[in-house]
Every structure is written in structure tokens, then in C-alpha cells.
Amino acid sequence: MERKDIPNKGVLIGKAIGIIGGLREGLDLENQAESVGELDNLYTYMMKRLAEANIKTDPKILDEVADLLRTVKDGWDAIAAPGPQF
């Protein structure tokens, strides 16, 4: 956004929306766990915010979504099964 590359901005934001959409599709919504519903809501929120960032050309929104994704990644990393101990 800061480089004013408007066409590429839309492509890259579209890719980010696609990635988050893929994460959302991977959720087991049949599982009634509260955390699954919360993740679904969070992924939906992030996709909406990315669309808003694209329309408004607002890098602060991109920063917000990046921070949320980092938090989600940290959570997944924390529950990942540890590798073999040698």
C-alpha cells in the first residue's frame, strides 16, 4: 500500500483472504466446541477487515489482521505435538 501499487495491493489482499478462508474451511464446525466457533468468527472478521483495508487503502487494518494472525499462529504452535526427543 505504501508503494501505491494499487493493482498488486488487490491481488495480495485477495491471496490473504484466500489463505484465511482456507483456514476457516478447515474448521470442524460440526464439533460444538466453543473454541471452533470463536475461531470461525475470528477468521470471518479478519476476512472482512482485509476487504475493508483493500477498499479504504488502510495499512493500519493490515497491521491489525497481521497481529491477529500472529496470535492464532502462536496458539497453534503452542498446541502442536512436540517432536521426538533425542
mmCIF file of C-alpha atoms in Angstrom:
data_model
loop_
_atom_site.group_PDB
_atom_site.id
_atom_site.type_symbol
_atom_site.label_atom_id
_atom_site.label_comp_id
_atom_site.label_asym_id
_atom_site.label_seq_id
_atom_site.Cartn_x
_atom_site.Cartn_y
_atom_site.Cartn_z
ATOM 1 C CA MET A 1 0.000 0.000 0.000
ATOM 2 C CA GLU A 2 2.773 2.389 0.878
ATOM 3 C CA ARG A 3 4.216 1.994 -2.641
ATOM 4 C CA LYS A 4 0.852 2.983 -4.160
ATOM 5 C CA ASP A 5 0.827 -0.247 -6.209
ATOM 6 C CA ILE A 6 -2.955 -0.429 -6.365
ATOM 7 C CA PRO A 7 -3.336 -3.436 -8.730
ATOM 8 C CA ASN A 8 -0.852 -5.561 -6.766
ATOM 9 C CA LYS A 9 -2.494 -4.486 -3.495
ATOM 10 C CA GLY A 10 -5.740 -6.100 -4.540
ATOM 11 C CA VAL A 11 -4.009 -9.287 -5.662
ATOM 12 C CA LEU A 12 -2.065 -9.681 -2.416
ATOM 13 C CA ILE A 13 -5.034 -8.890 -0.184
ATOM 14 C CA GLY A 14 -7.081 -11.364 -2.222
ATOM 15 C CA LYS A 15 -4.451 -14.037 -1.568
ATOM 16 C CA ALA A 16 -4.517 -13.272 2.157
ATOM 17 C CA ILE A 17 -8.311 -13.559 2.182
ATOM 18 C CA GLY A 18 -7.977 -16.890 0.379
ATOM 19 C CA ILE A 19 -5.499 -18.209 2.940
ATOM 20 C CA ILE A 20 -7.713 -17.209 5.850
ATOM 21 C CA GLY A 21 -10.702 -18.675 4.019
ATOM 22 C CA GLY A 22 -8.787 -21.945 3.739
ATOM 23 C CA LEU A 23 -8.117 -21.920 7.460
ATOM 24 C CA ARG A 24 -11.797 -21.293 8.063
ATOM 25 C CA GLU A 25 -12.839 -24.139 5.748
ATOM 26 C CA GLY A 26 -10.583 -26.472 7.710
ATOM 27 C CA LEU A 27 -12.559 -25.933 10.899
ATOM 28 C CA ASP A 28 -14.762 -28.782 12.079
ATOM 29 C CA LEU A 29 -17.947 -26.805 12.615
ATOM 30 C CA GLU A 30 -19.832 -29.999 13.472
ATOM 31 C CA ASN A 31 -17.714 -30.110 16.619
ATOM 32 C CA GLN A 32 -19.636 -27.995 19.077
ATOM 33 C CA ALA A 33 -16.503 -26.816 20.874
ATOM 34 C CA GLU A 34 -16.753 -23.140 21.741
ATOM 35 C CA SER A 35 -13.222 -22.500 20.509
ATOM 36 C CA VAL A 36 -14.136 -23.684 16.993
ATOM 37 C CA GLY A 37 -16.974 -21.168 16.800
ATOM 38 C CA GLU A 38 -14.715 -18.431 18.119
ATOM 39 C CA LEU A 39 -12.062 -19.230 15.502
ATOM 40 C CA ASP A 40 -14.727 -19.193 12.785
ATOM 41 C CA ASN A 41 -15.864 -15.752 13.947
ATOM 42 C CA LEU A 42 -12.276 -14.507 14.107
ATOM 43 C CA TYR A 43 -11.450 -15.751 10.597
ATOM 44 C CA THR A 44 -14.646 -14.145 9.267
ATOM 45 C CA TYR A 45 -13.752 -10.872 10.990
ATOM 46 C CA MET A 46 -10.230 -10.925 9.531
ATOM 47 C CA MET A 47 -11.543 -11.528 6.010
ATOM 48 C CA LYS A 48 -13.984 -8.621 6.351
ATOM 49 C CA ARG A 49 -11.239 -6.357 7.681
ATOM 50 C CA LEU A 50 -8.946 -7.270 4.775
ATOM 51 C CA ALA A 51 -11.705 -6.398 2.311
ATOM 52 C CA GLU A 52 -12.158 -3.097 4.144
ATOM 53 C CA ALA A 53 -8.402 -2.440 4.015
ATOM 54 C CA ASN A 54 -8.488 -3.007 0.272
ATOM 55 C CA ILE A 55 -11.379 -0.593 -0.227
ATOM 56 C CA LYS A 56 -10.009 2.098 2.083
ATOM 57 C CA THR A 57 -6.307 1.516 1.299
ATOM 58 C CA ASP A 58 -5.654 1.498 5.041
ATOM 59 C CA PRO A 59 -2.372 -0.129 6.145
ATOM 60 C CA LYS A 60 -3.417 0.067 9.812
ATOM 61 C CA ILE A 61 -6.109 -2.516 9.136
ATOM 62 C CA LEU A 62 -3.498 -4.779 7.530
ATOM 63 C CA ASP A 63 -1.362 -4.423 10.655
ATOM 64 C CA GLU A 64 -4.356 -5.336 12.824
ATOM 65 C CA VAL A 65 -5.037 -8.505 10.820
ATOM 66 C CA ALA A 66 -1.336 -9.427 10.786
ATOM 67 C CA ASP A 67 -1.271 -9.161 14.586
ATOM 68 C CA LEU A 68 -4.362 -11.363 14.855
ATOM 69 C CA LEU A 69 -2.799 -13.952 12.554
ATOM 70 C CA ARG A 70 0.370 -13.972 14.642
ATOM 71 C CA THR A 71 -1.720 -14.622 17.741
ATOM 72 C CA VAL A 72 -3.522 -17.505 16.015
ATOM 73 C CA LYS A 73 -0.198 -18.947 14.838
ATOM 74 C CA ASP A 74 1.245 -18.708 18.339
ATOM 75 C CA GLY A 75 -1.776 -20.593 19.646
ATOM 76 C CA TRP A 76 -1.411 -23.343 17.046
ATOM 77 C CA ASP A 77 2.318 -23.561 17.740
ATOM 78 C CA ALA A 78 1.639 -23.929 21.463
ATOM 79 C CA ILE A 79 -0.630 -26.943 20.968
ATOM 80 C CA ALA A 80 1.487 -28.616 18.290
ATOM 81 C CA ALA A 81 2.716 -32.054 19.224
ATOM 82 C CA PRO A 82 6.354 -31.998 20.267
ATOM 83 C CA GLY A 83 8.788 -33.863 18.049
ATOM 84 C CA PRO A 84 10.811 -36.842 19.166
ATOM 85 C CA GLN A 85 13.227 -36.162 21.992
ATOM 86 C CA PHE A 86 16.756 -37.482 21.443
#
